[in-house]
Coordinates of C-alpha atoms and ligand atoms in Angstrom, one line a residue:
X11 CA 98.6 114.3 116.0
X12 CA 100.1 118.0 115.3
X13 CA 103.8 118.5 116.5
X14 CA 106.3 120.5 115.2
X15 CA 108.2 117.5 114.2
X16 CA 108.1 116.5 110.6
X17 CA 109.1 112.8 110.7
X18 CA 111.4 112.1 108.2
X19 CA 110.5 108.2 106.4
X20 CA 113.5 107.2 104.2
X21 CA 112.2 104.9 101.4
X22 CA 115.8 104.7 99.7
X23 CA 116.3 100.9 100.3
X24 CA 112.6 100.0 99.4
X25 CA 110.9 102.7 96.6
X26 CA 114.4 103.9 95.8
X27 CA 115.7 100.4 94.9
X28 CA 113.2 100.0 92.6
X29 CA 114.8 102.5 89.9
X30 CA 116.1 100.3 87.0
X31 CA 119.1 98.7 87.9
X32 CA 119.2 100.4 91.4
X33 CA 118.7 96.8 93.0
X34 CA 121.4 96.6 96.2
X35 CA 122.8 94.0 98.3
X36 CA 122.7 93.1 102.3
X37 CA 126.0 94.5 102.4
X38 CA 125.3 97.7 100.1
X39 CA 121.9 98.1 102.4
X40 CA 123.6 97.4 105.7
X41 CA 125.9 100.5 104.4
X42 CA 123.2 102.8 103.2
X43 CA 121.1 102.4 106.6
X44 CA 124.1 103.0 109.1
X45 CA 124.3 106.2 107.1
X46 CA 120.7 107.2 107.2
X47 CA 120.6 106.6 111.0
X48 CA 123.8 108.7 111.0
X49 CA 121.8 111.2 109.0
X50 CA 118.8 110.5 111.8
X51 CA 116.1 109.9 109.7
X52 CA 113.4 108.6 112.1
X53 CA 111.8 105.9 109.9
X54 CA 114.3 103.4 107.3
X55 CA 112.2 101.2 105.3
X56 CA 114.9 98.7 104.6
X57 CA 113.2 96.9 101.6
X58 CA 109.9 94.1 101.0
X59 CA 110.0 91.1 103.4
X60 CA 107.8 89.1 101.2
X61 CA 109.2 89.8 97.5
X62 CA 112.6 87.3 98.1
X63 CA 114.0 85.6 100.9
X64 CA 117.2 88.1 100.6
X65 CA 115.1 91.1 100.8
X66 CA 114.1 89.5 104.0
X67 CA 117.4 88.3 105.4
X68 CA 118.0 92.0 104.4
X69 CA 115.6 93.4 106.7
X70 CA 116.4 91.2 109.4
X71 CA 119.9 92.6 109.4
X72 CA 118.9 95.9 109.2
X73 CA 116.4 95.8 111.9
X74 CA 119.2 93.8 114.2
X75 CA 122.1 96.6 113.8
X76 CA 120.1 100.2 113.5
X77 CA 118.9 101.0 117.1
X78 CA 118.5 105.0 116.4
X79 CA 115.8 104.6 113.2
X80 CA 112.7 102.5 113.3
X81 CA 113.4 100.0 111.1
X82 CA 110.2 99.2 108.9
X83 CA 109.2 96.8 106.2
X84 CA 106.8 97.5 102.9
X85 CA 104.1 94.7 103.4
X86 CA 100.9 94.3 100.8
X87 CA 97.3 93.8 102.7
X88 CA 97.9 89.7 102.2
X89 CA 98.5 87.8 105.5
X90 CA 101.2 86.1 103.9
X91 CA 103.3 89.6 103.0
X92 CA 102.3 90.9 106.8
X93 CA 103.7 88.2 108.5
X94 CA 107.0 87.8 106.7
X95 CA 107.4 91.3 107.3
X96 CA 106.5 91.2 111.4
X97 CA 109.9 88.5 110.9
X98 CA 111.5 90.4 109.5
X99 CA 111.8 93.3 112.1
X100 CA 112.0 90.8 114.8
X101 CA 115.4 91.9 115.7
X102 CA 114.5 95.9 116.0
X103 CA 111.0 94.7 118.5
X104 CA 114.2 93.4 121.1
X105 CA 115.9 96.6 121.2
X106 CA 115.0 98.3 124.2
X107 CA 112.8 101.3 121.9
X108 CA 111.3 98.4 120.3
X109 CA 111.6 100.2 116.9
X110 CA 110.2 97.9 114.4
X111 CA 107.0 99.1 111.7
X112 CA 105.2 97.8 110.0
X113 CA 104.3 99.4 106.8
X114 CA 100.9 97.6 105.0
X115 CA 98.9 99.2 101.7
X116 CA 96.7 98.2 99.4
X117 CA 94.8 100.8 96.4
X118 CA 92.3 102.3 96.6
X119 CA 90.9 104.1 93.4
X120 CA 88.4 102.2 91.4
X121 CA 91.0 102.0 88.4
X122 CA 93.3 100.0 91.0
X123 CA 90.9 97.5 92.7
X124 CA 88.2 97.2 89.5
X125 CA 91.6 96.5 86.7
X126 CA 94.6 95.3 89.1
X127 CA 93.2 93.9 92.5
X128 CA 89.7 92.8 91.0
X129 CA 88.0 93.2 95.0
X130 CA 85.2 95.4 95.6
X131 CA 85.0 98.4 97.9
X132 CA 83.8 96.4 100.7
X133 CA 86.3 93.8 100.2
X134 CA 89.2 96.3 100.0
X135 CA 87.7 97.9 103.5
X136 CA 88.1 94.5 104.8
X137 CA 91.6 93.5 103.7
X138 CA 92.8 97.0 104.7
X139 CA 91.6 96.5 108.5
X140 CA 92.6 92.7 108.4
X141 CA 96.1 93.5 107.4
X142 CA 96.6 96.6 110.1
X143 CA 95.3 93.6 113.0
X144 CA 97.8 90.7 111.5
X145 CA 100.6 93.5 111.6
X146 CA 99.4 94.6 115.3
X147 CA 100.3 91.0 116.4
X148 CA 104.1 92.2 115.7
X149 CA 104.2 95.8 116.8
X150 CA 102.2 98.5 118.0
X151 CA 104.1 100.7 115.3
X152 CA 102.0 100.3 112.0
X153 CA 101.3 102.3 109.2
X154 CA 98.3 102.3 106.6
X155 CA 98.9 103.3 103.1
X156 CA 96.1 103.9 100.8
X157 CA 97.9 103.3 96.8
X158 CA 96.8 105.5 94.4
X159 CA 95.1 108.2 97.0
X160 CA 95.8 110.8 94.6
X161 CA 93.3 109.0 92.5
X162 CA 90.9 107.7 95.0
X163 CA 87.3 108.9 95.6
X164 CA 87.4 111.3 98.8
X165 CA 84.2 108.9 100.5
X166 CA 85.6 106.0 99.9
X167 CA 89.3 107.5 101.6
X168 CA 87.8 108.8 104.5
X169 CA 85.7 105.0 105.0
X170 CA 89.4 103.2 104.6
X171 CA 90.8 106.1 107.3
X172 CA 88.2 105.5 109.6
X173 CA 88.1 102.1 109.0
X174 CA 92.1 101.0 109.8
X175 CA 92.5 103.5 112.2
X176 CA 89.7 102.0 114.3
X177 CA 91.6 99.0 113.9
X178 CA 94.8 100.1 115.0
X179 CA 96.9 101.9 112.6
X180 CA 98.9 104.4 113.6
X181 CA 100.3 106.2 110.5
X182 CA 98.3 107.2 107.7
X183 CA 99.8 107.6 104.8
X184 CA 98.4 109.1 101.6
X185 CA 100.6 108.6 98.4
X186 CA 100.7 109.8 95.0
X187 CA 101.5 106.7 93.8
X188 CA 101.5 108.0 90.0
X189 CA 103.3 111.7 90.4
X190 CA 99.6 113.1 89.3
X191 CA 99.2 115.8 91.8
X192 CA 100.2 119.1 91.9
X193 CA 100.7 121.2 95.4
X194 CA 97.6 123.3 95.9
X195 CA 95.0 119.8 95.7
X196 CA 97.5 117.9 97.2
X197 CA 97.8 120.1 100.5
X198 CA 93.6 120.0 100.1
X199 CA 93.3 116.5 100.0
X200 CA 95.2 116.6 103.3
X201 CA 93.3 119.2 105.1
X202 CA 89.9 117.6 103.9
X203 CA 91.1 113.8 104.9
X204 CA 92.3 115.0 108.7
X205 CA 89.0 117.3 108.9
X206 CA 87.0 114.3 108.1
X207 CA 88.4 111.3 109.4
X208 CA 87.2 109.7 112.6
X209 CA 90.4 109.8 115.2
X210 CA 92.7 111.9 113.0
X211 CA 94.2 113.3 115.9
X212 CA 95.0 109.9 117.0
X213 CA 97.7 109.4 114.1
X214 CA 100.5 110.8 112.4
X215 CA 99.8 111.9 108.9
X216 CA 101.9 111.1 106.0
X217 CA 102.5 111.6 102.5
X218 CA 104.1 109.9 100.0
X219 CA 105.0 111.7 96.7
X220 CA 106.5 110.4 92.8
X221 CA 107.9 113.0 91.0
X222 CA 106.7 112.1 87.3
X223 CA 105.2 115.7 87.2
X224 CA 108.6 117.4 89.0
X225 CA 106.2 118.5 92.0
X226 CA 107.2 115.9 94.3
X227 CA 108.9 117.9 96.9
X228 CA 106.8 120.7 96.6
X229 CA 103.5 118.4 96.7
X230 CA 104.8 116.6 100.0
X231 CA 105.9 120.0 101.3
X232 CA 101.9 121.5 100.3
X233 CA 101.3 118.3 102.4
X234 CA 103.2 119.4 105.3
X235 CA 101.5 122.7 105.3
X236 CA 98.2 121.0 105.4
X237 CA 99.0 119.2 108.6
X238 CA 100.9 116.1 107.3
X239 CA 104.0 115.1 109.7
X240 CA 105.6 112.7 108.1
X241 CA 107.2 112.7 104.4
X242 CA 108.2 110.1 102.5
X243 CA 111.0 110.5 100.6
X244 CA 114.5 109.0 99.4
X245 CA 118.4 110.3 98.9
X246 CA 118.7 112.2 95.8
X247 CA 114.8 111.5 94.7
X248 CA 115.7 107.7 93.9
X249 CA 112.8 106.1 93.2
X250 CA 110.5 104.4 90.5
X251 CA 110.2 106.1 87.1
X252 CA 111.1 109.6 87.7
X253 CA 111.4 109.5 91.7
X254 CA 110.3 109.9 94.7
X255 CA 110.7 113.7 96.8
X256 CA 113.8 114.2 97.5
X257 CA 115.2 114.4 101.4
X258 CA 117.7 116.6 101.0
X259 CA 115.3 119.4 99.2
X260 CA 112.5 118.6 101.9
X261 CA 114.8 118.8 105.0
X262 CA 116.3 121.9 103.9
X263 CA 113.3 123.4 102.7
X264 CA 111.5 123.4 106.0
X265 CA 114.7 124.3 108.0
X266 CA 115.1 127.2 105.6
X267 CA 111.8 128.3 105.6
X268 CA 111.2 127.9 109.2
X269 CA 110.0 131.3 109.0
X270 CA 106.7 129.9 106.7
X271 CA 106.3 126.3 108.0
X272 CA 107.5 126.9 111.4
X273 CA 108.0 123.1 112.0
X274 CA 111.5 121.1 112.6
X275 CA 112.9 117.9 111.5
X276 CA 115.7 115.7 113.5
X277 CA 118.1 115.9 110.4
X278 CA 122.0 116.3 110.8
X279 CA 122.0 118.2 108.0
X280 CA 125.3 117.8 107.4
X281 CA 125.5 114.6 107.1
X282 CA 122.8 115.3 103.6
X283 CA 126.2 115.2 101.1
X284 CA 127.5 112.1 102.0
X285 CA 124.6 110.5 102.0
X286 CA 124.3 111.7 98.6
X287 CA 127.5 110.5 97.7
X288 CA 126.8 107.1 99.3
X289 CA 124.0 106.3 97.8
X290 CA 125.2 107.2 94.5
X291 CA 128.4 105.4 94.7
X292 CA 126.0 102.4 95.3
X293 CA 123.4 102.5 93.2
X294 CA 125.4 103.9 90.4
X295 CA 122.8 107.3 89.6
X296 CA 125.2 110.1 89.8
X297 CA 123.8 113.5 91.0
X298 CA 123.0 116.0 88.0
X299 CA 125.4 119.0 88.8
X300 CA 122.6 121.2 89.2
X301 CA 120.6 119.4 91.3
X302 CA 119.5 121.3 94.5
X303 CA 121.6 120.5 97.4
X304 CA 123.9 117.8 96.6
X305 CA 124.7 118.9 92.9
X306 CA 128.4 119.6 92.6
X307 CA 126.9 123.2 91.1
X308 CA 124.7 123.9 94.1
X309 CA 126.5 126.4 95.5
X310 CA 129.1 127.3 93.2
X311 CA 127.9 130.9 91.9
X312 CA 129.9 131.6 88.3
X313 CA 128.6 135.1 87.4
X314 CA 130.7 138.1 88.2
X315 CA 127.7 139.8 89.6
X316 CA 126.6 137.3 92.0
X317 CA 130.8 136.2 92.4
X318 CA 131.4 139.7 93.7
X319 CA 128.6 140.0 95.7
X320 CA 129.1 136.9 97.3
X321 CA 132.9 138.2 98.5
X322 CA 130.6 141.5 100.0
X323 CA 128.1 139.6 102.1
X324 CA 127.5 136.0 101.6
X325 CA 124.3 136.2 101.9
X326 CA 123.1 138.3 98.8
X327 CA 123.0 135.3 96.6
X328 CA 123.2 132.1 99.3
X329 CA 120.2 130.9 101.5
X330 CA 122.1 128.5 102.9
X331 CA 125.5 127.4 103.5
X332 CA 127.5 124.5 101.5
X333 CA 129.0 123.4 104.9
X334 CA 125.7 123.2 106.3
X335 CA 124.3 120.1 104.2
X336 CA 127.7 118.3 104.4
X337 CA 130.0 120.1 101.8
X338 CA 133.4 120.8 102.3
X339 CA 133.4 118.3 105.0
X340 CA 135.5 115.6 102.9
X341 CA 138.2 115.3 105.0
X342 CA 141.6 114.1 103.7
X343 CA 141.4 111.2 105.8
X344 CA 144.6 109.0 105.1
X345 CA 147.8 109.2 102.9
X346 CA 150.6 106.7 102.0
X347 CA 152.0 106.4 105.4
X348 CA 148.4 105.6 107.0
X349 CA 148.8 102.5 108.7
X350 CA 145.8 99.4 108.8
X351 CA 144.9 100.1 112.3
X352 CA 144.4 104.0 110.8
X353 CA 142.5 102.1 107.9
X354 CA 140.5 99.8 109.5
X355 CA 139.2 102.7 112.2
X356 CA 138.3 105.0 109.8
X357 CA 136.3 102.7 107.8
X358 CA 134.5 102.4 111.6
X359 CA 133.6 105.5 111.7
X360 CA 132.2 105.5 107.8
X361 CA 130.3 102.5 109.3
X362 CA 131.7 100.4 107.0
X363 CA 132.3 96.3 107.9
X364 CA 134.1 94.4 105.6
X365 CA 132.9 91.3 107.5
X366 CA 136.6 89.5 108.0
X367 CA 140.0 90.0 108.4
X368 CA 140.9 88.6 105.1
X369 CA 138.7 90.7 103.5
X370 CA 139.9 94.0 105.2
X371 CA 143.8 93.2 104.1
X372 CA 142.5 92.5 100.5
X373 CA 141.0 96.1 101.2
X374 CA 144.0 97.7 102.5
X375 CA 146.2 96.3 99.8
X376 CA 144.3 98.1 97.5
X377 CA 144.1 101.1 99.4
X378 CA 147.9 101.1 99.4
X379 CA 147.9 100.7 96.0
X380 CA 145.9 103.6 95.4
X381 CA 147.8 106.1 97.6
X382 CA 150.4 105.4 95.6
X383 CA 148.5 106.5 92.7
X384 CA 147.4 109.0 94.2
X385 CA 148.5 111.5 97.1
X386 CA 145.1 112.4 99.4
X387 CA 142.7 110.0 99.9
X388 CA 139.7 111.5 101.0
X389 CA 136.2 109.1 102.7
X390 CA 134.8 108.8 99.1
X391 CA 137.7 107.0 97.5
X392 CA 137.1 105.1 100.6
X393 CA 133.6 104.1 100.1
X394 CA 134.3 103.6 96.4
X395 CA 137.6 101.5 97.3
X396 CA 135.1 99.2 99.6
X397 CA 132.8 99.2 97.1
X398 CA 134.8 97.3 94.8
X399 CA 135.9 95.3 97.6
X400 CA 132.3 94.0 97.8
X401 CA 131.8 93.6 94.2
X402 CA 135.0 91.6 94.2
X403 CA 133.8 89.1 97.0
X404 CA 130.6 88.5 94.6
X405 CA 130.8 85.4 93.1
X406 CA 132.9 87.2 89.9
X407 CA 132.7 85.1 86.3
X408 CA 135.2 87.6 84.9
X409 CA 138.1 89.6 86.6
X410 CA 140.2 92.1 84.4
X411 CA 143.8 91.0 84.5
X412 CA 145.8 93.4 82.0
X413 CA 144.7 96.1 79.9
X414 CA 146.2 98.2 77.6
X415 CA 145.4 100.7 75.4
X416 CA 146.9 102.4 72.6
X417 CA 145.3 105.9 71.9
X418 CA 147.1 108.5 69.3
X419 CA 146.3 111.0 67.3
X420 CA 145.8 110.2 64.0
X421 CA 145.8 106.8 65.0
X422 CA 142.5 104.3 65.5
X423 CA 142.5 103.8 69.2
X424 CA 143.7 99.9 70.2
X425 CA 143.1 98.0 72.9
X426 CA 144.2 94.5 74.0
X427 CA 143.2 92.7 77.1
X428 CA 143.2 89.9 79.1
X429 CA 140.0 88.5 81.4
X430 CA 139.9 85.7 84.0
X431 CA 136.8 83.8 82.8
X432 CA 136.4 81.9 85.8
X433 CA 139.5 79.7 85.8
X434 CA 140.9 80.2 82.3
X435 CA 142.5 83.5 81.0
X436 CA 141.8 84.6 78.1
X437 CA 142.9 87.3 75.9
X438 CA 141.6 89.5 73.6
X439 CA 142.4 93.0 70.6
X440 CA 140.0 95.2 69.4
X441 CA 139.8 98.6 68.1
X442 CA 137.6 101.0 68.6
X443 CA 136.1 105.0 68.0
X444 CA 138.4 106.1 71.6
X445 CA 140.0 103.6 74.3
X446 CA 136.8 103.1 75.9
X447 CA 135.3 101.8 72.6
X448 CA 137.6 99.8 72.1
X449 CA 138.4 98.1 75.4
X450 CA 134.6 97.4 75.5
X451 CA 134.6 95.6 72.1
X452 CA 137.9 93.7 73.2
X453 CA 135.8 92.6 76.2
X454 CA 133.0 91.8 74.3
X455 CA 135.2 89.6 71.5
X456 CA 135.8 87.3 74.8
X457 CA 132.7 87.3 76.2
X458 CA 130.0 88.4 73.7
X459 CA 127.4 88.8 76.1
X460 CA 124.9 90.1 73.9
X461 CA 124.3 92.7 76.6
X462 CA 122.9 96.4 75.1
X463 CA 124.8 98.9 76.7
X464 CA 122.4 101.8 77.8
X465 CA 124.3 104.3 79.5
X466 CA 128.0 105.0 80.5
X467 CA 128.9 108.0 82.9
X468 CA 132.1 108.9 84.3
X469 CA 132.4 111.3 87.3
X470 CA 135.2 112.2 89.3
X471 CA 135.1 111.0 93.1
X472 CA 137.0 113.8 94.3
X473 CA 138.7 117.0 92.7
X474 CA 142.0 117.4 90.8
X475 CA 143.6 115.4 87.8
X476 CA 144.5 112.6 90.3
X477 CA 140.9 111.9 91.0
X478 CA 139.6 108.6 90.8
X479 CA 137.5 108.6 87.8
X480 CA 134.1 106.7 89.1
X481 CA 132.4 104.4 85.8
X482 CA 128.9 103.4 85.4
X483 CA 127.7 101.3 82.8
X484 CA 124.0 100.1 82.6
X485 CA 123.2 97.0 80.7
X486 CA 120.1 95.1 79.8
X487 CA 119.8 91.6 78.6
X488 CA 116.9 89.4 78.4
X489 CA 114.9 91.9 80.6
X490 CA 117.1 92.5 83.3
X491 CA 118.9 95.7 84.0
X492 CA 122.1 95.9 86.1
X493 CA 124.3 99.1 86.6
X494 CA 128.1 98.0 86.8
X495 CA 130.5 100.6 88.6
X496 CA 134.4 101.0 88.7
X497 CA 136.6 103.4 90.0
X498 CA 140.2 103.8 89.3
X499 CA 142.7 106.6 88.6
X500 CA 142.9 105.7 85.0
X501 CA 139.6 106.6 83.5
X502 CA 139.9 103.5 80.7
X503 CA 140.6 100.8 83.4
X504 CA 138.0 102.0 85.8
X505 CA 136.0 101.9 82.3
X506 CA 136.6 97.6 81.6
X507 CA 136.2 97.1 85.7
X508 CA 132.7 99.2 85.6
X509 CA 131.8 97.1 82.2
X510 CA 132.8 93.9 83.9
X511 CA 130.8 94.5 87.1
X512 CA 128.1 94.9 84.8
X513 CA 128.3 91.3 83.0
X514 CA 129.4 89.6 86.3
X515 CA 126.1 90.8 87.7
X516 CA 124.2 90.0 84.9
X517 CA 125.5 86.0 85.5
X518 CA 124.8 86.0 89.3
X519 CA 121.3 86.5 89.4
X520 CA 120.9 85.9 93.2
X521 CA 123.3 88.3 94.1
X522 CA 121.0 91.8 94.2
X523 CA 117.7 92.1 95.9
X524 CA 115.6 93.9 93.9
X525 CA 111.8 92.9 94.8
X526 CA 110.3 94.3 92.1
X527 CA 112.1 92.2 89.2
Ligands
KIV18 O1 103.9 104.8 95.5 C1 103.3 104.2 96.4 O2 102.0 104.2 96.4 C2 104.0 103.3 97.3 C3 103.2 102.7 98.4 C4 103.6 101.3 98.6 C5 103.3 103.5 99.6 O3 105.2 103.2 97.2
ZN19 ZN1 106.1 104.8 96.0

């Protein structure tokens, strides 16, 4: 099927959860998907039906409250995984669109099925079409994937194609499930497949790219120039090991190079940088600053040279326009005299449900205390505000109840602090390299978690001195990795509430659905 549409598959809640410690919650999904629909990506796949019942409850919520995306579950070729995911998007098949899909795969390169799967060719052929008629009983809306294309044998792809599309399928979808490609084969492989396969024109092609190599977006984008309409790709090239393409650099690649491709996508591109920040916020990877796009660098030009010619005529250093992909566009949104009814709407419009009333005036009360702290407060020190708020209804072991740090030149840096360890209070001193050290080891002298600490960022939310400062910790124990966030005006606090997050994660275990782990 040739149009000049490139669908746009957003795999953020399914491959993009499965970065380390990336895992989300209903609530953190629910938030991400209102904001891709916002951004109109045509497909969401909202996560793995089969891998835990939350995942699936995940799904099912997903699938209920999007009506503008086709909600679609990740399914493997086993009748088990199909049917949980046909459940799954039960709720999207009674929407008048009926926008539920199905999204099935199994490998197909001999190093696949002879070392992991253990099934021969003809077996695979069988499972493959099998799995595209179980998921036909659900929706007419199902795609094929065939893992590990990029390593398949081209007779044996074309047999699978021909095979599930006979059956039913209606997207193909050819992944480089390892990053191995680069663009010139990969666009090849593309052309060959739809010149071979029997009822190519009947589907939409798709690829599906990992960026181990760096060539993701420009490998899906070959693809797209090879006859592929559909990408798959995440916010901010989340994804397992070094990432899937990234949206934002694939949208904006074919709408600024609409003279080359010629083709269209339904993104509002503008909605690109908070979706960005969203997803970030949640999942606790902050954007490098020079990351295309949604980098905080992207379009700041520092050079005299290109500073003065900028001034002249905008366009002598700038393809495209900050505004454009959502820059700029952080509107101040409320100050200390906003009122809850002002609150609680604009949260509606962020798409943002805190579920109950109680739970919206523990929300505002925090708010409050914030604008205190702080003059303008702009939709990301909302999102980050309700972020904690959903941390905080999380079934917390420990809560931070006082800190406070001594730091003094000359001086070893001091901290001393007390924790709510579930109903007792404890307290704690400890002194450390800089505050940060030290409040760390004062929380560690009450818990000692035996946690390894494996990364700690701080970025501002917004601009200024006043800025909440946003923390992420990652921490691993006993296998697991969990990335804790706080944010706070007072870089230090929001320090202990991100470390905190971290351990009280670590003790739920049910609490993030990560299907992979
Ligand atoms: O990378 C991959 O092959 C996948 C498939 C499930 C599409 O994520
Ligand atoms: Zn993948």
């Amino acid at each position: 099927m040739t149009t000049n549409e490139v669908i746009i598959f957003d795999t953020t809640l399914r491959d993009g959860e499965q970065s380390p410690g990336a895992a989300m919650t209903k609530e953190e999904k629910i938030r991400i998907a209102r904001q891709l629909e916002k951004l109109g990506v045509n497909v969401i796949e909202a996560g793995f039906a089969a891998a835990s019942p939350g995942d699936f409850d995940a799904i099912h919520t997903v699938a209920d409250l999007i009506h503008n995306s086709t909600v679609c579950s990740l399914a493997r070729a086993s009748e088990k995984d199909v049917r949980r995911a046909g459940e799954a998007i039960q709720p999207a098949m009674q929407h008048a669109e009926k926008n539920g899909r199905i999204h099935t795969f199994i490998a197909t390169s001999k190093i696949h099925m002879e070392n992991k799967l253990r099934m021969t060719e003809d077996q695979v052929v069988e499972r493959a079409v099998q799995a595209v008629k179980w998921a036909l009983e659900y929706t007419n809306d199902v795609e094929f994937s065939a893992e590990d294309a990029v390593r398949s044998e081209m007779d044996f792809l074309v047999r699978v194609f021909d095979a599930v599309i006979e059956a039913g399928a209606t997207t193909i979808n050819v992944p480089d499930t390892v990053g191995y490609s680069i663009p010139a084969p990969w666009g090849e492989r593309m052309a060959t497949l739809i010149a071979r396969v029997k009822g190519a024109d009947k589907v939409v092609w798709s690829t599906h790219c990992h960026n181990d190599l760096g060539m993701a977006v420009a490998n899906s984008l070959s693809a797209v120039a090879n006859g592929a309409r559909q990408v798959e790709c995440t916010i901010n090239g989340l994804g397992e090991r070094a990432g899937n393409a990234s949206l934002e650099e694939v949208v904006m690649a074919i709408r600024t190079r609409k003279d080359f491709f010629n083709l269209e996508t339904r993104i509002d591109a503008t909605q690109i940088v908070p979706a960005s920040k969203l997803v970030s916020t949640i999942t606790g990877y902050p954007v490098q600053p020079n990351k295309a796009i949604v980098g905080a660098n992207a379009f700041a030009h520092e050079s005299g040279i290109h500073q003065d010619g900028v001034l002249k005529h905008r366009e002598t250093y700038e393809i495209m326009r900050a505004e454009d992909v959502g820059w700029n566009t952080n509107k101040l949104t409320l100050g200390k005299l906003s009122g809850r009814n002002a609150f609680r709407t604009r949260l509606r419009e962020l798409g943002i449900d805190l579920g109950s009333e109680d739970a919206l005036n523990a929300a505002f009360a925090r708010f409050k205390a914030l604008a205190d702290k702080k003059s303008e407060i702009f939709d990301e020190d909302l999102h980050a505000l309700v972020s904690d708020e959903f941390i905080s209804e999380d079934n917390e072991q420990y809560k931070l109840v006082f800190l406070k740090v001594a730091s003094q030149t000359g001086e070893v840096p001091h901290a001393v602090i007390t924790l709510s360890d579930g109903d007792e209070e404890k307290r704690a001193e400890a002194e450390g390299g800089g505050p940060v050290d030290a409040t760390f080891k004062a929380i560690e002298n009450i818990v000692d978690s035996g946690a390894e600490l494996l990364l700690y960022s701080v970025n501002n939310i917004t601009s200024g001195t006043d800025a909440q400062g946003e923390v992420t910790v990652r921490l691993s124990k006993g296998g697991r990795i969990v990335n804790g966030q706080g944010a706070d005006t007072d870089i230090v606090i929001a320090s202990a509430k991100a470390y905190l997050n971290g351990l009280n994660k670590l003790e739920t275990k049910a609490e993030k659905l990560n299907p992979q782990v």
